[in-house]
Structures are given as structure tokens and as C-alpha cells.
Amino acid sequence: MLWQHLQQQTVELGWEIYGPVLIFVGLVALAVPVWAAIGAAAIAMLMISGALPLSLVGESLFHGIDHFALTAVPLFILTGDVLVRTGLSRKFLDVAEAMTCWAKGGFGSATVLVCGMFSAISGSDAAGAAAVGRMTIDRLVESGYPRPYACALVAAGACTGILIPPSIAYIIIGLVLGISASTLFLAALIPGLAILVSILVTNIVMNRIYAYEGGGLMTFSEWLANIGSALKSGWYAFIVPGIIFYGIFSGRLTPTEAGAVAVVVTIGMGFILGTLKLSDFPAMLVSSAKVNGVIVPIIAFSLPLAQALAILGVPQGFVYSVTTLTNDPMLLILLMIGILIAAGCVMETTPNIVILAPILKPLADNIGMNEIQFCIMMITALGVGFITPPLGLNLFVVSGLTGESILKIAARAVPFVLFMLGVTLLIAYVPAISTSLLPEIYK
């Protein structure tokens, strides 16, 4: 039914829409890089429709990435790489393990916590899955967890990479929709922590059912002593997230400035501790550049595509087509969440944001959804898609890391998807979860 309505609205456009869509799908199916597929689709749409002169494409590409806020993206990615190479990320794990060692499923909960800690610095889910997976999956198996479940746990925890601020995803959606990244970071704090808690609760419940891992018997004073010992030996690792959080949320630093300070401090700590050498820099910079080399071209090529879609009235046509079916906000929100989760399964965050945000935002406006709440809902739903069987991207990351069957990991990921989906629905239907920390002007 929905597809028929969409066809009725776009039939007059014909190949102006269908041609570029087929080009994009075909190139992605052929494993062409997403940025190249988006670029080819954008140029095809411009050539067929004449919505924007091709002579302006170069200028449009430049302006698409000529934003100070985007500088934060490579800085946060580089900070995450430095943390791993200096061994500071292992200090996070030691503290997280000390905090949860008394509980049933303690090391599993520690794994989730360290995913959240790493996410609060790197802002990337794939980087978190790889870094934390290397540290924890073998130990999870030794603690009694089946390997497929251990992989699913890390994949779920790594979803917080785009959900807990500072997040690259919120920088990009803020850029696309013209919203301050600092405002989105503040709004995402409670939702991001809620998702983290849902993953922790899921692991505790699964441990209650299957008794994967027991908990240590200790008194309260012994537990505090463990935490104190872990903090004493690794307190300095928390300087970096402390700088980022205090700088951004106090308003003293922009996200870009906080990322720059974090890079300098992390590198300085690596030299002081003797865990970082000048010879480490080439590999470290190349690793960060590869990630940036995927993100930035997508943003650049998506701008002319978004402009062409806007000129052709595609977002407005989509809103009209959907609202002719139903005006019920509850159902429309479910539709948006379904689209976002499906998109999160098959594509990374950046292309999903730059393609879908301008299309779905008018629909959210039409039902009166707060724009900040829409952004939080969108990023959270995309995060759920990263572990939604059978195509969740994080599932493939941990499968490639461990060699474990993707289908086995996907089956173990189902409980995490259900709990996270529950939180996503709360975020979508309860605006206060996203806006309670914001000034009155944003509510």
C-alpha cells in the first residue's frame, strides 16, 4: 500500500528518481564504496533532472565539508586510536571489572561498561567493537560464556559508540539539519545511558537464566577496596573523558576544541607512560585516516544529492504519501523506526544520516515531534540496526574479528535487540527523555 502511494507521487518524476536509485543499489550490490555510489547517484539525478547545474557540483562538494564542526570527527577517531595503542583503554576495563566483580555476570557487565567508556571518547561503534572485542571476547569465553554470546555482547555494547556523547553521528546529523552538536550531546546523555543500562540488564537476565558466569562473594568493604585499587593504578586514564565531558557540557569547549585537547593530552600521557613512541605515529595516523576517508567523502557527495531531492520535492512527496495512509503519530513513529532499523542493518551511520534525515525530518515535523527528539530517536534506531539479525553491521565486525559464524552471533543478539528496541520506543514516545536536560528554548 505505501509503495503504491509513493509510486503515485513520483510517477511524474520517473527516471529522475528511479534511475539514480537503481544506480545506487546496483553499485552497492557490486561492493563499490558507498561514497562513490552516492556520488554516482547524485550526479545521475542532477543530469536527468537538471535540478542543479553540474558546473556547481564541485563548489557544492567543497561547501559540504567546509565546516569547523567536522574537524571534531578525525580528532575523536584519532583519540580512540591513541587510547588503544597506549594501553589506556585497558585501564578502563580494569576499573569496570572492579566495579562489577561482585555481581553475577560481572565480567560481562564490565565488558558493556568499558564499551560505554570507550564510546565516550572515540564516538565510533566499529572502533569500539574491534578494540573492546580484542580485549574481552577470549576472557568472556574463559569466564563461561559461549563464544557466540560473547561476540553478541560486545557487538551490542559497541552500539553505544554512536549513542553516548560525544558521538560522531550527532556531529553529522547536527551538520545536516543545522542543529548544534553540543545541544545534541546534552540531549543524548540520558538516552545513551538508558541504552547502556538496557544492555547491562539483558546480560544480567541471560546470566540468571543460563548461569554463564558466577559472581564473586565479597563484602562491601572488599568491593570498595577493589575499586580503589583499580582507580589508584589507572585513574589517569579518566583524565581524557573528563576533559571531553567537562569541556563540552560546561560550555568552555566546543566539540572540536575538546577533541583537539583530548588528542594532545592522550599523546602526552602515552609519552610520559612510555607506551607510545614516534614510530607508532605512521600506523596510527594511517588507521585514523582510513576511517575519515570513508566518512568525509560520503558527507561531501551527499550534499548535492540532498539538494536535488529537496528541489524535486521528494521529502514533501514522501510525507504526503505516508500521511494519506494514516495521520496517527503512533503509527508514523513506528514506521520511521522500522525504516531506520532496516537502514542501520545494511549501511553505516553516515550515509543513513545524510540520506534519510532530510527525508524523515519533514514527517517528524508534520506530527509535531521535537527536532531534538527526532535526532535522538533516529540515531538510537540506527544503533539498534547495527545488531539486528541477520545483517547488523556490528555482527559482521565481531564475526570478522573472531571467525565465529554470523548466524550464531545473530541468534544470540536477539535479546539485546528486544531490550534496546524497548528503550528506543520510550525515546520516541516520551519527549522528556531527550529534552529534560535542555534549556527551555529547545523543549
Tab-separated table of C-alpha atoms in Angstrom:
chain	number	residue	atom	x	y	z
A	1	MET	CA	0.000	0.000	0.000
A	2	LEU	CA	2.678	2.501	0.992
A	3	TRP	CA	4.740	1.639	-2.080
A	4	GLN	CA	1.687	2.265	-4.300
A	5	HIS	CA	1.204	5.699	-2.755
A	6	LEU	CA	4.882	6.540	-3.222
A	7	GLN	CA	4.657	5.462	-6.849
A	8	GLN	CA	1.653	7.725	-7.421
A	9	GLN	CA	3.586	10.701	-6.073
A	10	THR	CA	6.796	10.039	-8.016
A	11	VAL	CA	5.391	8.717	-11.294
A	12	GLU	CA	5.699	12.176	-12.894
A	13	LEU	CA	9.389	12.255	-11.919
A	14	GLY	CA	10.040	8.837	-13.461
A	15	TRP	CA	13.725	8.192	-14.085
A	16	GLU	CA	14.681	11.354	-12.228
A	17	ILE	CA	14.170	9.262	-9.085
A	18	TYR	CA	14.167	5.620	-10.163
A	19	GLY	CA	17.309	5.876	-12.296
A	20	PRO	CA	19.601	7.197	-9.540
A	21	VAL	CA	18.095	4.766	-7.025
A	22	LEU	CA	18.849	1.810	-9.304
A	23	ILE	CA	22.385	3.115	-9.871
A	24	PHE	CA	22.979	3.441	-6.123
A	25	VAL	CA	21.570	-0.014	-5.279
A	26	GLY	CA	23.450	-1.651	-8.141
A	27	LEU	CA	26.790	-0.109	-7.190
A	28	VAL	CA	26.394	-1.007	-3.507
A	29	ALA	CA	25.485	-4.582	-4.512
A	30	LEU	CA	28.721	-4.678	-6.520
A	31	ALA	CA	30.663	-3.668	-3.370
A	32	VAL	CA	31.530	-0.226	-4.735
A	33	PRO	CA	32.363	2.126	-1.817
A	34	VAL	CA	29.245	3.844	-0.505
A	35	TRP	CA	30.631	7.342	-1.119
A	36	ALA	CA	31.216	6.508	-4.789
A	37	ALA	CA	27.722	5.017	-5.117
A	38	ILE	CA	26.175	8.135	-3.560
A	39	GLY	CA	28.261	10.374	-5.815
A	40	ALA	CA	27.235	8.491	-8.956
A	41	ALA	CA	23.569	8.574	-7.931
A	42	ALA	CA	23.747	12.300	-7.154
A	43	ILE	CA	25.380	13.173	-10.494
A	44	ALA	CA	22.880	10.959	-12.356
A	45	MET	CA	19.967	12.696	-10.625
A	46	LEU	CA	21.372	16.126	-11.449
A	47	MET	CA	21.959	15.192	-15.096
A	48	ILE	CA	18.482	13.700	-15.558
A	49	SER	CA	16.512	16.312	-13.627
A	50	GLY	CA	18.602	19.419	-14.205
A	51	ALA	CA	17.823	20.352	-10.588
A	52	LEU	CA	21.304	21.795	-10.127
A	53	PRO	CA	23.847	22.743	-12.821
A	54	LEU	CA	26.701	20.254	-12.959
A	55	SER	CA	29.111	23.180	-13.013
A	56	LEU	CA	28.169	23.833	-9.379
A	57	VAL	CA	28.825	20.282	-8.174
A	58	GLY	CA	32.465	20.957	-7.332
A	59	GLU	CA	31.528	24.025	-5.289
A	60	SER	CA	28.774	22.045	-3.562
A	61	LEU	CA	31.200	19.258	-2.651
A	62	PHE	CA	33.624	21.758	-1.130
A	63	HIS	CA	30.950	23.513	0.914
A	64	GLY	CA	29.669	20.136	2.097
A	65	ILE	CA	32.846	19.561	4.096
A	66	ASP	CA	33.872	23.176	4.749
A	67	HIS	CA	32.571	23.182	8.332
A	68	PHE	CA	34.566	23.742	11.501
A	69	ALA	CA	32.403	21.193	13.369
A	70	LEU	CA	33.586	18.393	11.055
A	71	THR	CA	37.132	18.826	12.364
A	72	ALA	CA	35.951	17.082	15.527
A	73	VAL	CA	35.411	13.828	13.620
A	74	PRO	CA	39.088	12.990	12.850
A	75	LEU	CA	40.114	14.266	16.284
A	76	PHE	CA	37.823	11.878	18.170
A	77	ILE	CA	38.789	8.985	15.896
A	78	LEU	CA	42.489	9.694	16.471
A	79	THR	CA	41.906	9.926	20.236
A	80	GLY	CA	40.379	6.441	20.184
A	81	ASP	CA	43.346	5.049	18.250
A	82	VAL	CA	45.829	6.618	20.677
A	83	LEU	CA	43.929	5.191	23.655
A	84	VAL	CA	44.240	1.688	22.262
A	85	ARG	CA	47.932	1.999	21.333
A	86	THR	CA	48.910	3.488	24.701
A	87	GLY	CA	47.062	0.783	26.644
A	88	LEU	CA	44.864	3.336	28.411
A	89	SER	CA	41.753	1.509	27.208
A	90	ARG	CA	42.809	-1.487	29.326
A	91	LYS	CA	42.683	0.744	32.408
A	92	PHE	CA	39.010	1.332	31.658
A	93	LEU	CA	38.489	-2.427	31.628
A	94	ASP	CA	40.295	-2.857	34.967
A	95	VAL	CA	38.075	-0.256	36.633
A	96	ALA	CA	34.906	-1.628	35.043
A	97	GLU	CA	35.816	-5.145	36.167
A	98	ALA	CA	36.428	-3.935	39.739
A	99	MET	CA	33.026	-2.236	39.761
A	100	THR	CA	31.126	-5.352	38.665
A	101	CYS	CA	33.194	-8.234	40.100
A	102	TRP	CA	30.713	-8.830	42.943
A	103	ALA	CA	27.719	-9.378	40.634
A	104	LYS	CA	26.519	-12.420	38.733
A	105	GLY	CA	27.768	-11.937	35.181
A	106	GLY	CA	30.371	-9.490	36.448
A	107	PHE	CA	32.888	-9.625	33.606
A	108	GLY	CA	30.093	-9.483	31.038
A	109	SER	CA	28.803	-6.327	32.702
A	110	ALA	CA	32.368	-4.975	32.816
A	111	THR	CA	32.616	-5.541	29.059
A	112	VAL	CA	29.476	-3.476	28.488
A	113	LEU	CA	30.729	-0.715	30.786
A	114	VAL	CA	34.089	-0.492	29.045
A	115	CYS	CA	32.236	-0.260	25.708
A	116	GLY	CA	30.416	2.749	27.132
A	117	MET	CA	33.643	4.286	28.447
A	118	PHE	CA	35.396	3.812	25.108
A	119	SER	CA	32.363	5.202	23.292
A	120	ALA	CA	32.534	8.368	25.364
A	121	ILE	CA	35.878	9.094	23.698
A	122	SER	CA	36.032	7.549	20.232
A	123	GLY	CA	32.430	8.171	19.132
A	124	SER	CA	32.556	5.183	16.753
A	125	ASP	CA	30.776	1.844	17.107
A	126	ALA	CA	33.008	-0.166	14.757
A	127	ALA	CA	36.160	1.070	16.512
A	128	GLY	CA	34.646	0.173	19.881
A	129	ALA	CA	33.659	-3.314	18.723
A	130	ALA	CA	37.154	-4.020	17.414
A	131	ALA	CA	39.059	-2.516	20.363
A	132	VAL	CA	36.913	-3.983	23.144
A	133	GLY	CA	36.432	-7.284	21.337
A	134	ARG	CA	40.178	-7.899	21.199
A	135	MET	CA	40.453	-7.303	24.947
A	136	THR	CA	37.403	-9.171	26.208
A	137	ILE	CA	35.994	-11.915	23.979
A	138	ASP	CA	38.579	-14.569	24.892
A	139	ARG	CA	38.230	-13.701	28.587
A	140	LEU	CA	34.450	-13.870	28.324
A	141	VAL	CA	34.750	-17.377	26.920
A	142	GLU	CA	37.136	-18.332	29.740
A	143	SER	CA	34.578	-16.972	32.235
A	144	GLY	CA	31.950	-19.386	30.933
A	145	TYR	CA	30.184	-17.531	28.138
A	146	PRO	CA	29.589	-19.338	24.829
A	147	ARG	CA	31.672	-17.645	22.151
A	148	PRO	CA	28.665	-16.615	20.001
A	149	TYR	CA	27.072	-14.952	23.044
A	150	ALA	CA	30.339	-13.207	23.944
A	151	CYS	CA	30.513	-11.821	20.400
A	152	ALA	CA	26.885	-10.664	20.567
A	153	LEU	CA	27.530	-8.963	23.918
A	154	VAL	CA	30.466	-6.982	22.521
A	155	ALA	CA	28.509	-6.098	19.368
A	156	ALA	CA	25.618	-4.807	21.474
A	157	GLY	CA	27.872	-2.853	23.834
A	158	ALA	CA	29.665	-1.277	20.879
A	159	CYS	CA	26.361	0.202	19.664
A	160	THR	CA	26.828	2.811	22.377
A	161	GLY	CA	29.648	4.208	20.210
A	162	ILE	CA	27.134	6.354	18.312
A	163	LEU	CA	24.658	6.712	21.192
A	164	ILE	CA	26.729	8.031	24.103
A	165	PRO	CA	28.111	11.545	23.540
A	166	PRO	CA	30.418	12.773	22.214
A	167	SER	CA	29.360	10.893	19.113
A	168	ILE	CA	30.404	11.364	15.511
A	169	ALA	CA	26.824	10.558	14.479
A	170	TYR	CA	25.445	13.542	16.405
A	171	ILE	CA	28.055	15.846	14.878
A	172	ILE	CA	26.977	14.751	11.392
A	173	ILE	CA	23.204	14.908	11.942
A	174	GLY	CA	23.653	18.304	13.570
A	175	LEU	CA	25.530	19.465	10.480
A	176	VAL	CA	22.897	18.037	8.101
A	177	LEU	CA	19.911	19.526	9.955
A	178	GLY	CA	21.558	22.692	11.238
A	179	ILE	CA	21.462	21.828	14.959
A	180	SER	CA	24.235	22.484	17.469
A	181	ALA	CA	26.282	19.347	18.195
A	182	SER	CA	26.717	20.438	21.823
A	183	THR	CA	22.927	20.595	22.233
A	184	LEU	CA	22.561	17.100	20.767
A	185	PHE	CA	25.318	15.785	23.048
A	186	LEU	CA	23.446	17.072	26.095
A	187	ALA	CA	20.140	15.670	24.863
A	188	ALA	CA	21.713	12.264	24.119
A	189	LEU	CA	23.177	11.786	27.584
A	190	ILE	CA	20.128	10.180	29.238
A	191	PRO	CA	19.045	8.128	26.154
A	192	GLY	CA	22.611	6.870	25.639
A	193	LEU	CA	22.938	5.788	29.262
A	194	ALA	CA	19.458	4.194	29.078
A	195	ILE	CA	20.601	2.028	26.159
A	196	LEU	CA	23.753	1.107	28.106
A	197	VAL	CA	21.637	0.084	31.111
A	198	SER	CA	19.324	-1.974	28.873
A	199	ILE	CA	22.325	-3.971	27.604
A	200	LEU	CA	23.554	-4.490	31.176
A	201	VAL	CA	20.101	-5.659	32.278
A	202	THR	CA	19.873	-8.033	29.307
A	203	ASN	CA	23.199	-9.624	30.242
A	204	ILE	CA	22.130	-9.990	33.881
A	205	VAL	CA	18.843	-11.603	32.838
A	206	MET	CA	20.605	-14.016	30.476
A	207	ASN	CA	23.013	-14.933	33.256
A	208	ARG	CA	20.103	-15.625	35.590
A	209	ILE	CA	18.571	-17.941	33.014
A	210	TYR	CA	21.661	-19.765	31.744
A	211	ALA	CA	24.182	-19.247	34.587
A	212	TYR	CA	27.011	-18.345	32.225
A	213	GLU	CA	29.123	-16.660	34.883
A	214	GLY	CA	29.002	-16.552	38.660
A	215	GLY	CA	29.779	-13.577	40.843
A	216	GLY	CA	32.466	-13.198	43.453
A	217	LEU	CA	31.460	-13.329	47.117
A	218	MET	CA	32.831	-10.274	48.882
A	219	THR	CA	31.875	-7.750	51.485
A	220	PHE	CA	31.050	-4.155	50.687
A	221	SER	CA	34.400	-3.011	52.049
A	222	GLU	CA	36.242	-5.539	49.867
A	223	TRP	CA	34.336	-4.312	46.828
A	224	LEU	CA	35.245	-0.700	47.582
A	225	ALA	CA	38.869	-1.757	48.101
A	226	ASN	CA	38.889	-3.405	44.643
A	227	ILE	CA	37.548	-0.258	43.022
A	228	GLY	CA	40.031	1.887	44.926
A	229	SER	CA	42.929	-0.315	43.857
A	230	ALA	CA	41.842	-0.202	40.180
A	231	LEU	CA	41.430	3.573	40.273
A	232	LYS	CA	44.765	4.024	42.016
A	233	SER	CA	46.596	2.195	39.235
A	234	GLY	CA	44.611	3.660	36.351
A	235	TRP	CA	43.000	6.943	37.440
A	236	TYR	CA	44.953	8.895	34.854
A	237	ALA	CA	43.104	7.152	32.015
A	238	PHE	CA	39.949	9.003	33.045
A	239	ILE	CA	41.559	12.395	32.529
A	240	VAL	CA	40.726	12.185	28.827
A	241	PRO	CA	36.958	11.541	29.109
A	242	GLY	CA	36.879	14.008	31.985
A	243	ILE	CA	38.302	16.756	29.777
A	244	ILE	CA	35.864	15.942	26.976
A	245	PHE	CA	32.768	15.833	29.177
A	246	TYR	CA	33.634	18.835	31.329
A	247	GLY	CA	34.760	20.935	28.385
A	248	ILE	CA	31.680	20.265	26.255
A	249	PHE	CA	28.937	20.218	28.895
A	250	SER	CA	30.284	23.232	30.779
A	251	GLY	CA	30.333	25.200	27.534
A	252	ARG	CA	34.024	26.022	27.904
A	253	LEU	CA	34.994	23.980	24.824
A	254	THR	CA	33.290	23.240	21.537
A	255	PRO	CA	33.285	19.559	20.482
A	256	THR	CA	36.140	20.337	18.064
A	257	GLU	CA	38.212	22.042	20.747
A	258	ALA	CA	37.518	19.202	23.192
A	259	GLY	CA	38.658	16.677	20.580
A	260	ALA	CA	41.866	18.624	19.952
A	261	VAL	CA	42.676	18.868	23.668
A	262	ALA	CA	41.907	15.150	24.120
A	263	VAL	CA	44.320	14.183	21.323
A	264	VAL	CA	47.142	16.271	22.769
A	265	VAL	CA	46.577	15.028	26.339
A	266	THR	CA	46.329	11.371	25.259
A	267	ILE	CA	49.522	11.575	23.211
A	268	GLY	CA	51.302	13.337	26.071
A	269	MET	CA	50.214	10.635	28.524
A	270	GLY	CA	51.429	7.957	26.119
A	271	PHE	CA	54.911	9.506	26.012
A	272	ILE	CA	55.011	10.005	29.789
A	273	LEU	CA	54.000	6.382	30.408
A	274	GLY	CA	56.448	5.149	27.776
A	275	THR	CA	53.718	3.264	25.893
A	276	LEU	CA	53.809	5.491	22.813
A	277	LYS	CA	56.759	6.083	20.512
A	278	LEU	CA	57.305	8.270	17.478
A	279	SER	CA	57.499	5.109	15.372
A	280	ASP	CA	53.840	4.387	16.294
A	281	PHE	CA	52.574	7.544	14.631
A	282	PRO	CA	52.598	6.485	10.941
A	283	ALA	CA	50.441	3.395	11.541
A	284	MET	CA	48.203	5.292	13.962
A	285	LEU	CA	47.625	8.190	11.580
A	286	VAL	CA	47.034	5.884	8.628
A	287	SER	CA	44.445	3.925	10.644
A	288	SER	CA	42.573	7.113	11.557
A	289	ALA	CA	42.860	8.464	8.014
A	290	LYS	CA	41.238	5.324	6.602
A	291	VAL	CA	38.175	5.852	8.783
A	292	ASN	CA	38.000	9.538	7.891
A	293	GLY	CA	38.475	8.657	4.249
A	294	VAL	CA	35.167	6.790	4.415
A	295	ILE	CA	33.169	9.405	6.331
A	296	VAL	CA	34.151	12.707	4.702
A	297	PRO	CA	33.525	11.794	1.016
A	298	ILE	CA	30.074	10.471	1.985
A	299	ILE	CA	29.207	13.828	3.541
A	300	ALA	CA	30.603	15.735	0.558
A	301	PHE	CA	28.740	13.773	-2.123
A	302	SER	CA	25.519	13.601	-0.127
A	303	LEU	CA	25.050	17.370	-0.136
A	304	PRO	CA	24.279	17.737	-3.872
A	305	LEU	CA	22.098	14.634	-3.606
A	306	ALA	CA	20.141	16.170	-0.717
A	307	GLN	CA	19.820	19.456	-2.632
A	308	ALA	CA	18.475	17.662	-5.701
A	309	LEU	CA	15.974	15.697	-3.600
A	310	ALA	CA	14.775	18.913	-1.967
A	311	ILE	CA	14.398	20.719	-5.316
A	312	LEU	CA	12.428	17.775	-6.728
A	313	GLY	CA	10.162	17.777	-3.663
A	314	VAL	CA	10.915	14.187	-2.674
A	315	PRO	CA	10.743	14.775	1.134
A	316	GLN	CA	7.410	16.562	0.779
A	317	GLY	CA	6.124	13.837	-1.545
A	318	PHE	CA	7.163	11.190	0.963
A	319	VAL	CA	5.332	12.996	3.771
A	320	TYR	CA	2.185	13.360	1.658
A	321	SER	CA	2.270	9.712	0.572
A	322	VAL	CA	2.652	8.444	4.123
A	323	THR	CA	0.073	10.752	5.678
A	324	THR	CA	-2.528	9.731	3.089
A	325	LEU	CA	-2.329	6.284	4.662
A	326	THR	CA	-2.598	7.439	8.271
A	327	ASN	CA	-2.206	10.554	10.370
A	328	ASP	CA	-1.785	8.601	13.583
A	329	PRO	CA	1.512	9.819	15.133
A	330	MET	CA	1.971	6.492	16.935
A	331	LEU	CA	1.938	4.543	13.670
A	332	LEU	CA	4.075	7.087	11.823
A	333	ILE	CA	6.738	6.916	14.531
A	334	LEU	CA	6.724	3.109	14.278
A	335	LEU	CA	7.126	3.439	10.509
A	336	MET	CA	10.133	5.756	10.912
A	337	ILE	CA	11.747	3.442	13.468
A	338	GLY	CA	11.241	0.453	11.160
A	339	ILE	CA	12.843	2.301	8.234
A	340	LEU	CA	15.808	3.371	10.370
A	341	ILE	CA	16.454	-0.057	11.873
A	342	ALA	CA	16.324	-1.656	8.410
A	343	ALA	CA	18.704	1.011	7.077
A	344	GLY	CA	21.049	0.536	10.039
A	345	CYS	CA	21.327	-3.152	9.161
A	346	VAL	CA	22.754	-2.597	5.705
A	347	MET	CA	24.642	0.722	5.799
A	348	GLU	CA	26.905	2.665	8.125
A	349	THR	CA	25.628	5.613	10.129
A	350	THR	CA	26.934	8.444	7.968
A	351	PRO	CA	25.182	7.608	4.664
A	352	ASN	CA	21.989	6.784	6.538
A	353	ILE	CA	22.018	10.161	8.250
A	354	VAL	CA	22.771	12.278	5.201
A	355	ILE	CA	20.226	10.445	3.023
A	356	LEU	CA	17.364	9.751	5.455
A	357	ALA	CA	17.465	12.703	7.865
A	358	PRO	CA	16.281	15.306	5.278
A	359	ILE	CA	13.550	12.900	4.112
A	360	LEU	CA	12.198	11.826	7.514
A	361	LYS	CA	12.577	15.187	9.297
A	362	PRO	CA	9.552	16.742	7.486
A	363	LEU	CA	7.464	13.735	8.541
A	364	ALA	CA	8.537	14.239	12.157
A	365	ASP	CA	7.704	17.958	11.866
A	366	ASN	CA	4.304	17.055	10.437
A	367	ILE	CA	3.366	15.107	13.567
A	368	GLY	CA	4.780	17.750	15.889
A	369	MET	CA	7.861	15.857	17.058
A	370	ASN	CA	10.570	17.988	18.647
A	371	GLU	CA	13.569	18.190	16.271
A	372	ILE	CA	15.996	17.274	19.059
A	373	GLN	CA	13.879	14.258	19.982
A	374	PHE	CA	13.778	13.256	16.309
A	375	CYS	CA	17.579	13.307	16.089
A	376	ILE	CA	17.973	11.197	19.239
A	377	MET	CA	15.337	8.720	18.045
A	378	MET	CA	16.985	8.453	14.633
A	379	ILE	CA	20.488	7.763	15.930
A	380	THR	CA	19.180	5.304	18.545
A	381	ALA	CA	17.160	3.360	15.970
A	382	LEU	CA	20.170	3.221	13.646
A	383	GLY	CA	22.197	1.887	16.585
A	384	VAL	CA	19.674	-0.909	17.139
A	385	GLY	CA	20.000	-1.780	13.454
A	386	PHE	CA	23.715	-2.449	13.954
A	387	ILE	CA	22.923	-5.678	15.831
A	388	THR	CA	19.585	-6.583	14.237
A	389	PRO	CA	19.825	-10.101	12.726
A	390	PRO	CA	20.791	-11.188	10.216
A	391	LEU	CA	22.569	-8.179	8.668
A	392	GLY	CA	23.585	-5.958	11.602
A	393	LEU	CA	26.947	-4.356	10.797
A	394	ASN	CA	28.411	-4.836	14.281
A	395	LEU	CA	27.670	-8.551	13.995
A	396	PHE	CA	29.913	-8.681	10.929
A	397	VAL	CA	32.657	-6.723	12.725
A	398	VAL	CA	32.893	-9.202	15.619
A	399	SER	CA	32.459	-12.146	13.262
A	400	GLY	CA	35.451	-10.952	11.241
A	401	LEU	CA	37.385	-10.392	14.459
A	402	THR	CA	36.766	-13.880	15.862
A	403	GLY	CA	35.870	-16.075	12.887
A	404	GLU	CA	32.606	-17.033	14.610
A	405	SER	CA	29.552	-17.792	12.452
A	406	ILE	CA	27.488	-14.666	11.784
A	407	LEU	CA	24.246	-16.641	12.139
A	408	LYS	CA	25.202	-17.952	15.580
A	409	ILE	CA	26.094	-14.451	16.757
A	410	ALA	CA	22.865	-13.068	15.287
A	411	ALA	CA	20.777	-15.624	17.173
A	412	ARG	CA	22.406	-14.631	20.469
A	413	ALA	CA	21.879	-10.939	19.715
A	414	VAL	CA	18.067	-11.166	19.665
A	415	PRO	CA	17.540	-10.463	23.435
A	416	PHE	CA	19.751	-7.368	23.196
A	417	VAL	CA	17.775	-6.108	20.187
A	418	LEU	CA	14.480	-6.526	22.069
A	419	PHE	CA	15.647	-4.649	25.174
A	420	MET	CA	17.226	-1.864	23.106
A	421	LEU	CA	14.100	-1.594	20.967
A	422	GLY	CA	12.063	-1.085	24.128
A	423	VAL	CA	14.256	1.887	25.083
A	424	THR	CA	14.038	3.254	21.527
A	425	LEU	CA	10.230	3.245	21.723
A	426	LEU	CA	10.364	5.094	25.042
A	427	ILE	CA	12.645	7.725	23.489
A	428	ALA	CA	10.280	8.065	20.526
A	429	TYR	CA	7.087	8.426	22.575
A	430	VAL	CA	8.368	10.271	25.675
A	431	PRO	CA	9.975	13.601	24.659
A	432	ALA	CA	11.224	14.349	28.192
A	433	ILE	CA	13.827	11.574	27.937
A	434	SER	CA	15.611	13.578	25.239
A	435	THR	CA	14.794	17.125	26.310
A	436	SER	CA	14.787	17.127	30.129
A	437	LEU	CA	18.409	18.330	30.353
A	438	LEU	CA	17.993	21.046	27.730
A	439	PRO	CA	17.209	24.734	28.271
A	440	GLU	CA	13.527	25.622	27.936
A	441	ILE	CA	14.043	27.085	24.470
A	442	TYR	CA	14.662	23.615	22.985
A	443	LYS	CA	11.625	21.901	24.550
